[in-house]
Coordinates of C-alpha atoms and ligand atoms in Angstrom, one line a residue:
M1 CA 149.1 131.0 105.9
C2 CA 146.3 132.4 108.2
G3 CA 146.6 134.3 111.4
I4 CA 144.9 133.9 114.7
F5 CA 144.6 136.0 118.0
G6 CA 142.8 135.5 121.3
I7 CA 142.6 137.7 124.3
V8 CA 141.0 137.3 127.8
C9 CA 140.3 140.5 129.8
A10 CA 139.2 140.7 133.6
S11 CA 135.7 142.1 132.8
K12 CA 133.7 143.3 129.9
R13 CA 135.7 146.0 127.8
D14 CA 133.7 148.3 125.5
D15 CA 136.8 148.5 123.4
L16 CA 137.5 144.9 122.9
G17 CA 136.6 145.1 119.3
E18 CA 138.9 148.0 118.8
V19 CA 141.8 146.0 120.4
M20 CA 141.1 143.1 118.3
V21 CA 141.0 145.1 115.0
R22 CA 144.4 146.5 115.9
A23 CA 145.8 142.9 116.3
A24 CA 144.0 141.8 113.0
R25 CA 145.7 144.9 111.1
R26 CA 149.1 143.6 112.3
L27 CA 148.3 140.1 111.1
S28 CA 146.8 141.2 107.9
Y29 CA 149.5 139.8 105.7
R30 CA 148.5 136.3 106.7
G31 CA 145.1 136.2 105.0
Y32 CA 143.0 138.3 103.0
D33 CA 140.3 135.7 102.0
S34 CA 138.1 136.3 105.0
V35 CA 138.2 137.7 108.6
G36 CA 136.1 136.6 111.4
M37 CA 135.9 137.6 115.1
A38 CA 134.0 136.1 118.1
T39 CA 133.5 137.7 121.6
F40 CA 131.8 136.6 124.7
T41 CA 129.8 139.8 125.4
G42 CA 130.0 139.7 129.1
N43 CA 126.5 138.2 129.6
G44 CA 127.4 135.0 128.2
Q45 CA 126.3 135.7 124.6
I46 CA 128.6 134.8 121.7
D47 CA 128.9 137.6 119.1
L48 CA 130.3 136.0 115.9
R49 CA 130.8 138.1 112.8
K50 CA 132.7 136.9 109.8
D51 CA 132.7 137.5 106.1
V52 CA 134.9 137.4 102.9
G53 CA 137.5 140.1 102.2
D54 CA 140.4 141.6 104.1
I55 CA 140.2 143.4 107.5
T56 CA 139.6 146.8 106.1
K57 CA 136.6 145.5 103.9
T58 CA 135.2 143.3 106.6
N59 CA 135.5 145.8 109.4
A60 CA 133.7 148.4 107.3
Q61 CA 130.8 145.9 106.8
L62 CA 130.6 144.1 110.1
H63 CA 132.0 146.8 112.5
F64 CA 134.2 144.5 114.4
D65 CA 135.6 147.6 116.3
A66 CA 132.2 148.1 117.9
M67 CA 132.3 144.6 119.5
T68 CA 132.4 144.4 123.3
G69 CA 133.1 141.7 125.8
D70 CA 135.6 140.0 128.1
R71 CA 137.1 137.5 125.8
G72 CA 137.6 137.4 122.1
L73 CA 139.3 135.5 119.3
L74 CA 139.8 136.2 115.6
Q75 CA 141.0 134.6 112.4
L76 CA 142.3 135.9 109.1
R77 CA 142.0 133.3 106.4
W78 CA 144.1 132.2 103.5
S79 CA 142.1 129.4 102.0
T80 CA 143.2 125.8 101.9
F81 CA 140.2 123.6 102.8
G82 CA 137.1 125.1 101.2
R83 CA 136.8 128.1 99.0
P84 CA 136.6 131.6 100.5
S85 CA 132.9 132.1 101.6
T86 CA 131.2 133.3 104.9
T87 CA 130.5 129.7 106.0
N88 CA 134.1 128.6 105.4
A89 CA 135.4 131.7 107.1
Q90 CA 136.5 131.3 110.8
P91 CA 135.9 131.3 113.7
H92 CA 133.4 128.3 114.0
L93 CA 130.9 127.6 116.6
T94 CA 130.6 124.2 118.2
M95 CA 127.4 122.0 117.7
N96 CA 126.0 123.1 121.1
R97 CA 126.8 126.8 120.3
D98 CA 128.5 127.1 123.7
M99 CA 132.2 127.3 122.4
V100 CA 134.0 128.8 119.5
G101 CA 137.4 128.2 118.1
A102 CA 139.8 129.1 115.0
H103 CA 143.0 127.7 113.7
N104 CA 145.6 128.4 111.2
G105 CA 147.6 125.8 109.3
N106 CA 146.4 122.5 107.9
I107 CA 144.9 119.4 109.3
T108 CA 146.2 117.2 106.7
N109 CA 143.9 114.1 107.6
N110 CA 141.0 116.5 107.7
P111 CA 138.8 114.3 105.5
F112 CA 139.4 111.2 107.7
V113 CA 138.7 113.0 110.9
R114 CA 135.6 114.6 109.4
E115 CA 134.4 111.3 108.3
D116 CA 134.8 109.8 111.8
L117 CA 133.0 112.7 113.3
Q118 CA 130.2 112.6 111.0
A119 CA 129.9 108.8 111.7
E120 CA 129.5 109.6 115.4
G121 CA 126.7 112.1 114.6
A122 CA 128.5 115.4 114.0
T123 CA 127.0 117.9 111.6
F124 CA 129.1 120.4 109.6
E125 CA 128.3 123.9 108.4
S126 CA 131.4 124.3 106.3
E127 CA 134.0 122.4 104.3
N128 CA 136.8 124.0 106.5
D129 CA 139.4 122.0 108.5
G130 CA 139.0 124.6 111.2
E131 CA 135.5 123.5 111.9
T132 CA 136.6 119.8 112.2
L133 CA 139.1 120.9 114.8
V134 CA 136.4 122.9 116.7
L135 CA 134.1 119.9 116.6
L136 CA 136.8 117.7 117.7
V137 CA 137.7 119.7 120.8
E138 CA 134.0 119.8 121.6
K139 CA 133.7 116.1 121.4
Y140 CA 136.1 115.6 124.1
L141 CA 135.2 118.5 126.4
S142 CA 131.7 117.6 126.4
R143 CA 132.6 114.2 127.6
G144 CA 133.7 116.0 130.7
M145 CA 137.5 116.0 129.9
S146 CA 139.7 118.7 131.1
P147 CA 141.4 120.8 128.4
E148 CA 144.6 119.0 129.1
E149 CA 142.9 115.5 128.4
A150 CA 140.8 116.9 125.4
Y151 CA 143.8 118.4 123.6
T152 CA 145.8 115.2 124.3
Q153 CA 143.2 113.3 122.4
V154 CA 143.1 116.0 119.7
S155 CA 147.0 115.7 119.2
H156 CA 146.5 111.9 118.7
D157 CA 143.7 112.3 116.2
T158 CA 145.2 115.1 114.0
E159 CA 148.0 115.3 111.5
G160 CA 149.5 118.4 110.1
D161 CA 150.9 121.7 111.2
F162 CA 148.5 124.1 112.9
A163 CA 147.8 126.2 116.0
Q164 CA 144.4 126.9 117.5
V165 CA 142.5 129.2 119.8
F166 CA 139.4 128.1 121.7
M167 CA 137.1 129.5 124.3
R168 CA 133.9 128.3 125.9
R169 CA 130.9 130.0 127.7
D170 CA 131.2 128.2 131.2
K171 CA 134.8 129.1 131.9
H172 CA 136.5 132.4 131.9
E173 CA 139.5 131.3 130.1
M174 CA 141.1 130.5 126.8
Y175 CA 143.1 127.4 125.2
A176 CA 145.7 127.8 122.6
A177 CA 147.6 124.9 121.1
K178 CA 150.8 125.1 119.1
M179 CA 151.1 122.0 116.9
G180 CA 153.7 123.2 114.3
S181 CA 152.5 126.8 113.4
S182 CA 154.1 129.8 115.3
L183 CA 152.3 131.0 118.4
Y184 CA 153.2 133.7 121.1
L185 CA 151.7 134.5 124.4
G186 CA 151.6 138.2 125.4
L187 CA 151.4 139.2 129.0
A188 CA 149.8 142.8 129.3
D189 CA 149.1 144.6 132.5
D190 CA 145.2 144.1 132.2
F191 CA 144.9 141.0 129.9
I192 CA 146.7 137.9 128.4
C193 CA 146.6 137.3 124.6
V194 CA 147.9 134.8 122.2
S195 CA 148.8 135.5 118.5
S196 CA 150.5 133.9 115.4
D197 CA 153.1 136.5 115.4
L198 CA 155.1 138.6 117.8
P199 CA 154.5 142.2 116.1
S200 CA 150.7 141.8 116.9
I201 CA 151.6 141.0 120.5
L202 CA 154.1 143.9 120.7
E203 CA 151.3 146.1 119.8
F204 CA 150.0 145.8 123.3
T205 CA 153.0 144.6 125.5
R206 CA 156.6 143.8 125.4
K207 CA 156.4 140.9 127.6
Y208 CA 155.9 137.7 125.9
V209 CA 156.4 133.9 126.2
R210 CA 157.5 131.9 123.0
L211 CA 155.5 128.7 122.9
E212 CA 157.0 125.5 121.7
N213 CA 155.3 122.8 119.5
G214 CA 153.2 120.5 121.6
D215 CA 152.3 123.3 124.1
L216 CA 148.9 123.9 125.2
V217 CA 148.4 127.0 127.1
I218 CA 145.4 127.6 129.3
F219 CA 145.0 131.2 130.3
D220 CA 142.7 133.9 131.8
D221 CA 143.3 137.6 132.2
K222 CA 146.1 137.3 134.8
N223 CA 147.4 133.6 134.9
Y224 CA 148.4 131.0 132.5
R225 CA 149.7 127.4 132.7
I226 CA 151.5 125.6 129.9
F227 CA 151.0 121.8 129.5
R228 CA 153.2 119.7 127.2
L229 CA 151.0 117.4 125.3
P230 CA 153.7 114.9 124.3
E231 CA 155.2 114.6 127.7
Q232 CA 152.0 115.0 129.8
Q233 CA 153.5 117.6 132.2
Y234 CA 153.4 121.3 133.0
V235 CA 156.4 123.3 132.0
E236 CA 157.7 126.9 132.7
R237 CA 158.9 128.9 129.8
P238 CA 160.9 132.1 130.1
V239 CA 159.2 135.5 129.8
T240 CA 161.0 137.7 127.3
V241 CA 160.9 141.4 127.5
S242 CA 161.4 142.8 123.9
D243 CA 163.3 146.0 123.3
I244 CA 161.3 146.5 120.1
D245 CA 159.4 149.7 120.2
I246 CA 156.4 148.9 118.0
E247 CA 154.4 151.9 119.1
N248 CA 156.9 154.1 117.4
A249 CA 156.8 151.9 114.3
N250 CA 154.6 154.0 112.1
K251 CA 154.9 154.7 108.4
E252 CA 154.9 158.5 108.5
P253 CA 155.8 160.5 106.4
F254 CA 155.5 157.7 103.8
A255 CA 152.2 156.3 102.2
H256 CA 152.9 152.8 103.3
Y257 CA 155.4 150.5 105.0
F258 CA 156.5 149.1 101.6
I259 CA 158.1 152.3 100.5
K260 CA 159.0 153.2 104.0
E261 CA 161.1 150.0 104.3
I262 CA 162.8 150.7 100.8
H263 CA 164.1 154.0 102.1
E264 CA 165.1 152.3 105.5
Q265 CA 167.7 150.3 103.4
V266 CA 170.1 153.1 103.7
E267 CA 170.0 152.9 107.5
G268 CA 169.7 149.3 107.7
T269 CA 172.8 148.6 105.7
H270 CA 174.7 151.2 107.7
N271 CA 173.6 149.6 110.9
L272 CA 174.5 146.1 109.8
L273 CA 178.0 147.4 108.6
S274 CA 178.6 149.2 111.9
L275 CA 177.5 146.1 114.0
Y276 CA 179.7 143.7 112.1
D277 CA 182.8 146.2 111.9
G278 CA 182.5 146.9 115.7
T279 CA 182.0 143.3 116.9
S280 CA 182.9 139.7 116.1
V281 CA 179.4 138.7 115.6
W282 CA 180.3 137.3 112.2
Q283 CA 183.1 135.2 113.5
D284 CA 181.2 132.0 114.2
F285 CA 179.6 132.0 110.8
I286 CA 183.1 132.3 109.1
E287 CA 184.4 129.4 111.4
A288 CA 181.3 127.3 110.6
L289 CA 181.6 127.8 106.8
D290 CA 185.4 127.3 107.0
S291 CA 185.2 124.1 108.9
A292 CA 182.4 122.5 107.0
D293 CA 183.0 119.8 104.5
R294 CA 180.1 121.1 102.4
V295 CA 177.7 123.9 102.8
F296 CA 174.1 123.7 102.0
M297 CA 171.9 126.9 102.1
T298 CA 168.3 126.9 102.3
G299 CA 165.4 129.6 102.4
A300 CA 162.0 130.4 101.0
G301 CA 160.9 133.2 98.7
T302 CA 163.0 136.4 99.1
S303 CA 165.4 134.7 101.5
Y304 CA 166.1 132.1 98.9
H305 CA 167.0 134.8 96.2
A306 CA 169.3 136.4 98.8
L307 CA 171.1 133.1 99.5
L308 CA 171.5 132.3 95.8
L309 CA 173.3 135.6 95.4
G310 CA 175.3 134.7 98.5
A311 CA 176.3 131.4 96.7
Y312 CA 177.8 133.5 94.0
Y313 CA 179.7 135.7 96.4
F314 CA 181.1 132.6 98.3
N315 CA 182.2 131.0 95.1
K316 CA 183.8 134.0 93.6
L317 CA 185.4 135.5 96.5
A318 CA 186.2 132.7 98.9
R319 CA 186.2 129.7 96.5
L320 CA 183.5 128.0 98.7
P321 CA 180.9 126.1 96.6
V322 CA 177.5 126.2 98.2
F323 CA 174.5 123.9 97.4
P324 CA 171.5 126.2 97.5
S325 CA 167.9 125.2 97.7
W326 CA 164.3 126.4 98.5
G327 CA 163.4 125.4 102.1
S328 CA 160.8 122.9 100.8
Q329 CA 163.3 121.6 98.3
M330 CA 166.3 120.8 100.5
L331 CA 165.3 117.6 101.8
P332 CA 164.0 115.9 98.5
L333 CA 167.1 117.4 96.7
Y334 CA 169.9 116.7 99.2
A335 CA 168.7 114.9 102.3
A336 CA 170.0 111.4 101.1
S337 CA 173.5 112.7 100.6
V338 CA 173.9 115.1 103.6
R339 CA 176.5 113.7 106.1
E340 CA 178.4 114.4 109.2
G341 CA 180.8 117.4 108.8
D342 CA 178.3 119.3 106.5
L343 CA 176.7 122.5 107.4
I344 CA 173.2 123.6 106.8
V345 CA 172.6 127.3 106.6
L346 CA 168.7 128.3 107.2
V347 CA 168.2 131.9 105.8
S348 CA 165.0 133.4 107.2
Q349 CA 163.8 136.9 108.1
S350 CA 161.2 135.6 110.5
G351 CA 163.2 132.6 111.7
E352 CA 159.7 130.8 111.9
T353 CA 159.1 129.7 108.3
K354 CA 157.7 126.1 108.3
D355 CA 159.6 124.8 105.3
L356 CA 162.9 125.8 107.1
M357 CA 161.6 124.4 110.5
N358 CA 161.0 121.0 108.7
V359 CA 164.9 121.1 107.5
Y360 CA 165.9 122.1 111.0
E361 CA 163.9 119.4 112.7
W362 CA 165.1 116.8 110.2
A363 CA 168.8 117.9 110.9
K364 CA 168.3 117.8 114.7
A365 CA 166.6 114.3 114.7
K366 CA 169.2 112.7 112.3
G367 CA 172.1 114.5 114.0
V368 CA 173.9 114.4 110.6
A369 CA 174.8 118.0 110.1
R370 CA 175.3 121.3 112.0
T371 CA 172.9 124.0 111.4
F372 CA 173.4 127.7 111.3
S373 CA 170.7 130.5 111.0
V374 CA 170.9 133.7 109.1
V375 CA 168.0 135.4 110.7
N376 CA 166.4 138.9 111.3
N377 CA 164.2 137.9 114.3
I378 CA 166.7 137.0 117.0
G379 CA 164.0 135.8 119.3
S380 CA 162.7 133.3 116.8
T381 CA 163.0 129.5 117.0
L382 CA 165.6 129.2 114.3
A383 CA 167.7 131.9 116.0
L384 CA 167.4 130.1 119.4
H385 CA 167.7 126.6 118.5
C386 CA 170.3 126.2 115.5
D387 CA 174.0 125.4 116.4
G388 CA 174.9 128.9 115.4
M389 CA 173.3 132.3 114.4
I390 CA 174.2 135.5 112.7
P391 CA 171.8 138.4 112.9
I392 CA 170.9 140.8 109.8
C393 CA 169.8 143.5 112.0
S394 CA 167.0 145.0 109.9
Y395 CA 164.8 145.9 113.0
L396 CA 161.1 145.2 112.5
E397 CA 159.8 144.3 109.1
I398 CA 156.1 145.3 108.8
S399 CA 155.6 145.5 105.0
V400 CA 154.5 142.2 103.6
P401 CA 156.8 142.2 100.5
A402 CA 160.3 141.9 101.9
T403 CA 162.8 144.7 100.9
K404 CA 165.3 145.9 103.7
T405 CA 165.7 142.4 104.9
Y406 CA 166.7 141.2 101.5
T407 CA 169.3 143.8 101.1
N408 CA 170.7 143.0 104.6
Q409 CA 170.8 139.4 103.9
V410 CA 172.7 140.0 100.7
L411 CA 175.2 142.4 102.5
C412 CA 175.6 139.8 105.3
F413 CA 176.7 137.1 102.7
L414 CA 179.0 139.6 100.9
Y415 CA 180.7 140.6 104.3
A416 CA 181.1 137.0 105.2
A417 CA 182.5 136.0 101.8
M418 CA 185.1 138.7 102.0
K419 CA 186.0 137.7 105.8
L420 CA 186.1 134.1 104.7
A421 CA 188.4 134.8 101.7
E422 CA 190.7 136.7 104.0
H423 CA 190.6 134.0 106.8
R424 CA 191.6 131.4 104.1
G425 CA 194.4 133.7 102.6
I426 CA 192.6 133.8 99.3
P427 CA 193.4 137.0 97.3
Y428 CA 190.3 138.3 95.8
E429 CA 189.6 141.1 93.3
G430 CA 186.7 143.4 92.3
I431 CA 185.8 144.7 95.7
T432 CA 187.3 146.3 98.8
W433 CA 186.0 147.1 102.2
D434 CA 185.9 150.9 101.3
D435 CA 183.5 149.7 98.3
L436 CA 181.5 147.9 100.8
H437 CA 181.2 150.7 103.1
R438 CA 179.8 152.8 100.2
V439 CA 176.7 150.7 100.1
P440 CA 174.5 152.9 102.2
R441 CA 175.4 156.0 100.1
L442 CA 174.9 154.0 96.8
I443 CA 171.4 152.9 97.9
Q444 CA 170.5 156.4 98.7
E445 CA 171.8 157.6 95.2
T446 CA 169.9 154.7 93.6
I447 CA 166.6 155.7 95.2
E448 CA 167.0 159.3 94.4
M449 CA 167.9 158.7 90.7
S450 CA 165.2 156.1 90.2
Q451 CA 162.3 158.1 91.2
Q452 CA 161.4 159.6 87.8
P453 CA 162.5 156.8 85.5
V454 CA 160.5 154.3 87.7
K455 CA 157.4 156.4 87.4
E456 CA 157.6 156.6 83.6
L457 CA 158.3 152.7 83.3
A458 CA 155.6 151.9 85.9
S459 CA 153.0 153.7 83.6
V460 CA 154.1 151.6 80.6
L461 CA 154.3 148.2 82.4
L462 CA 151.0 148.7 84.0
E463 CA 149.5 147.9 80.6
H464 CA 151.1 144.4 80.4
P465 CA 149.7 141.5 82.6
S466 CA 152.8 139.5 81.8
M467 CA 156.6 140.1 81.3
H468 CA 160.0 138.6 81.8
I469 CA 162.9 139.8 84.0
L470 CA 166.1 138.5 83.0
G471 CA 169.4 138.3 84.7
H472 CA 172.8 136.8 84.0
D473 CA 175.5 135.7 86.4
M474 CA 175.0 137.6 89.9
T475 CA 172.1 139.5 88.5
H476 CA 170.0 136.3 88.1
P477 CA 168.8 136.2 91.7
V478 CA 168.2 140.0 91.5
A479 CA 165.9 139.4 88.5
M480 CA 164.0 136.6 90.3
E481 CA 163.6 138.9 93.3
G482 CA 162.3 141.7 91.1
A483 CA 159.7 139.4 89.6
L484 CA 158.6 138.1 93.0
K485 CA 158.2 141.7 94.3
M486 CA 156.2 142.7 91.4
K487 CA 154.0 139.7 91.7
E488 CA 153.2 140.4 95.3
V489 CA 152.6 144.2 94.7
V490 CA 151.1 144.4 91.4
Y491 CA 149.4 140.9 91.3
N492 CA 150.5 140.6 87.6
H493 CA 152.9 137.9 86.1
P494 CA 156.5 138.7 85.7
E495 CA 158.8 135.6 85.3
G496 CA 162.3 136.0 86.5
M497 CA 164.9 133.8 84.8
Y498 CA 168.5 133.3 83.8
S499 CA 168.8 135.3 80.4
S500 CA 170.8 132.6 78.5
E501 CA 168.0 130.1 79.2
F502 CA 165.5 132.6 77.6
K503 CA 166.3 131.4 74.1
H504 CA 165.7 127.9 75.0
G505 CA 162.0 128.1 74.6
P506 CA 160.5 131.0 76.5
L507 CA 161.8 133.7 73.8
A508 CA 158.7 132.2 71.8
S509 CA 156.4 134.3 74.2
V510 CA 157.7 137.6 72.8
D511 CA 155.7 139.3 70.2
E512 CA 155.0 143.0 69.4
G513 CA 155.0 145.1 72.6
Y514 CA 156.0 142.3 75.1
P515 CA 158.1 143.7 77.8
V516 CA 161.5 142.1 78.7
I517 CA 163.5 143.6 81.6
F518 CA 167.3 143.0 81.5
V519 CA 169.3 143.4 84.8
S520 CA 172.8 143.5 83.9
L521 CA 176.4 143.8 84.9
P522 CA 178.9 145.8 82.6
E523 CA 181.1 142.8 82.2
N524 CA 178.3 140.9 80.6
E525 CA 177.4 143.5 78.1
D526 CA 178.1 141.7 74.9
L527 CA 176.1 138.8 75.9
V528 CA 173.2 140.9 77.2
L529 CA 173.2 143.0 74.2
S530 CA 172.8 139.9 71.9
H531 CA 169.9 138.7 74.2
M532 CA 168.3 142.1 74.1
N533 CA 168.6 142.0 70.2
E534 CA 166.6 138.7 70.1
V535 CA 163.8 140.6 71.7
I536 CA 164.0 143.6 69.6
C537 CA 163.8 141.2 66.4
R538 CA 160.5 140.1 67.7
Q539 CA 159.2 143.7 68.3
G540 CA 159.3 143.3 72.1
I541 CA 159.9 146.2 74.5
V542 CA 163.4 146.1 76.1
V543 CA 164.1 147.7 79.5
H544 CA 167.6 147.9 80.9
V545 CA 168.2 148.0 84.6
G546 CA 172.0 148.6 85.4
Q547 CA 174.9 150.8 84.9
P548 CA 174.3 152.9 81.7
S549 CA 176.5 152.2 78.8
K550 CA 176.7 153.3 75.3
G551 CA 175.4 149.9 74.0
Y552 CA 172.5 149.7 76.4
D553 CA 171.6 153.2 75.8
K554 CA 171.3 152.6 72.2
I555 CA 169.4 149.5 72.2
A556 CA 167.1 149.7 75.3
H557 CA 163.6 151.4 75.0
Y558 CA 163.5 152.3 78.7
K559 CA 166.2 152.6 81.1
L560 CA 166.5 152.4 84.9
P561 CA 170.0 153.5 85.6
I562 CA 171.9 152.8 88.8
P563 CA 175.0 154.6 90.0
A564 CA 178.5 153.4 88.5
M565 CA 180.1 151.3 91.1
G566 CA 183.2 150.1 89.5
N567 CA 182.9 146.6 90.7
P568 CA 180.6 143.8 89.9
Y569 CA 179.6 142.8 93.3
L570 CA 177.3 145.7 94.5
R571 CA 174.7 145.6 91.6
R572 CA 171.2 146.0 92.8
R573 CA 167.6 145.5 91.7
Ligands
F6R601 C1 158.6 138.1 99.7 C2 158.3 137.5 101.1 C3 158.3 136.0 101.3 C4 159.3 135.6 102.2 C5 159.3 134.1 102.5 C6 160.3 133.6 103.6 O1 158.5 139.5 99.9 O2 158.1 138.2 102.1 O3 158.7 135.4 100.0 O4 160.6 136.0 101.9 O5 158.0 133.7 103.0 O6 160.1 134.2 104.7 P1 161.2 134.3 105.8 O7 162.4 134.9 105.3 O8 160.7 134.9 107.1 O9 161.6 132.8 106.1

């Protein structure tokens, strides 16, 4: 996905590099292939340093934190055009060496723009589309155009979704264009900065401006102006003062944010229940679901797994069928049949994920269906622009792998399904409000009782580059989410799938010592035991995650027990 950050200060700062490294660390989840930084050193020289690797490795080699200057920009790269290498790393210099810029996102017509520039005499040092964009901006600025005119031309010449930061020797200012990728402007007391995400801005200031697609912002250390490229006019955008206290967001006493946020599920679920119980914040969601002809729910990665589990809750408790999809799949799978009266629910922690933005923009342009967002970031594009919004109240997510936000998304759906059932007068069984309010305590118990068995199991699984994680019924999305988490954290290859499907081919991958993890519900015990036996016959390793029972205890080689809950709705990974 890549990340960019740019900053303009009043005069030379000896700690500019340190400030930029702090921003880069916040953005580090956006790219580990290479990192680069460029500053104007105060005497008009450009100091450009870049190399392959993540921010920790590249900073150790290149000492970004020792860089000085009055302006600087940086990029963290996740390769798309051109392999990870120092030359393909961003930022890129212009041909005249007077300007420098970096982007994130994709210029999808890069090969054609590059060919056109080459035909006009441009020479490229890399294969990267970021360089194409830099040379394109240079082409128009060097013709004497203003930034507004130059970027208008650039917006006509390029296709794709991206954002760019750019600075030049002869002007104490910076340009940043938002053309489909996220971009925020931060207003600090002694500088102005721009970044791909909000947490890296909140690192320095709580005052920020959310930019819109088609915005070009031209800024120095005190002033900024925003020019709308499509409408060719200046606009004012509201300044938001965030109440998020990022300075106090530190991981102590935990080793890293991933484990910290696993523990924060206890407080997070408690906060969500308190908010929903004490307000009618969920009311609009229930009404939107109830009045819709059909409900489509879409999300990416972890958010998709949460909404898939939500689809089970809505069906089982409120008799509401839901059409689930990945964000990128929603339009090819359903667009032709979405009609007036339908509701599209967009599920996203960040509220900025591009695949979902595409669905939102399509729905808005067509005017066919209502949109509703289930989000954590309530200042995000989806939160602000959809017809309705319900927050999941997980506070700031810093860890790259999502954990506490998944749990709160799931809890939000369970809460909504129970409310909807009551609203519709549908009697449901298997869960009570008291059960729901036991969730924070159950999570605490699960964390406590898992410590030792998880350590033992991890030492066994570490030996295996590949494994399957199987779920049945409501544990299917949980298995998929478990597999995604392991891929992201361990970089191995676990495959999450529906356990009944396993025998239709994938079972062939089991041989002696191959691990298969079963996430189970007690009510599916007979079926799951027979699936476990299929693995045992092939001498595979069977792991059971779920409420203990005599059957599972007898068959499984390893067990990760969870507390007995007495109802089928609260099983967790
Ligand atoms: C997984 C993870 C990603 C996100 C996905 C969607 O741990 O973090 O799979 O879940 O990129 O992001 P949001 O929910 O912000 O739309």
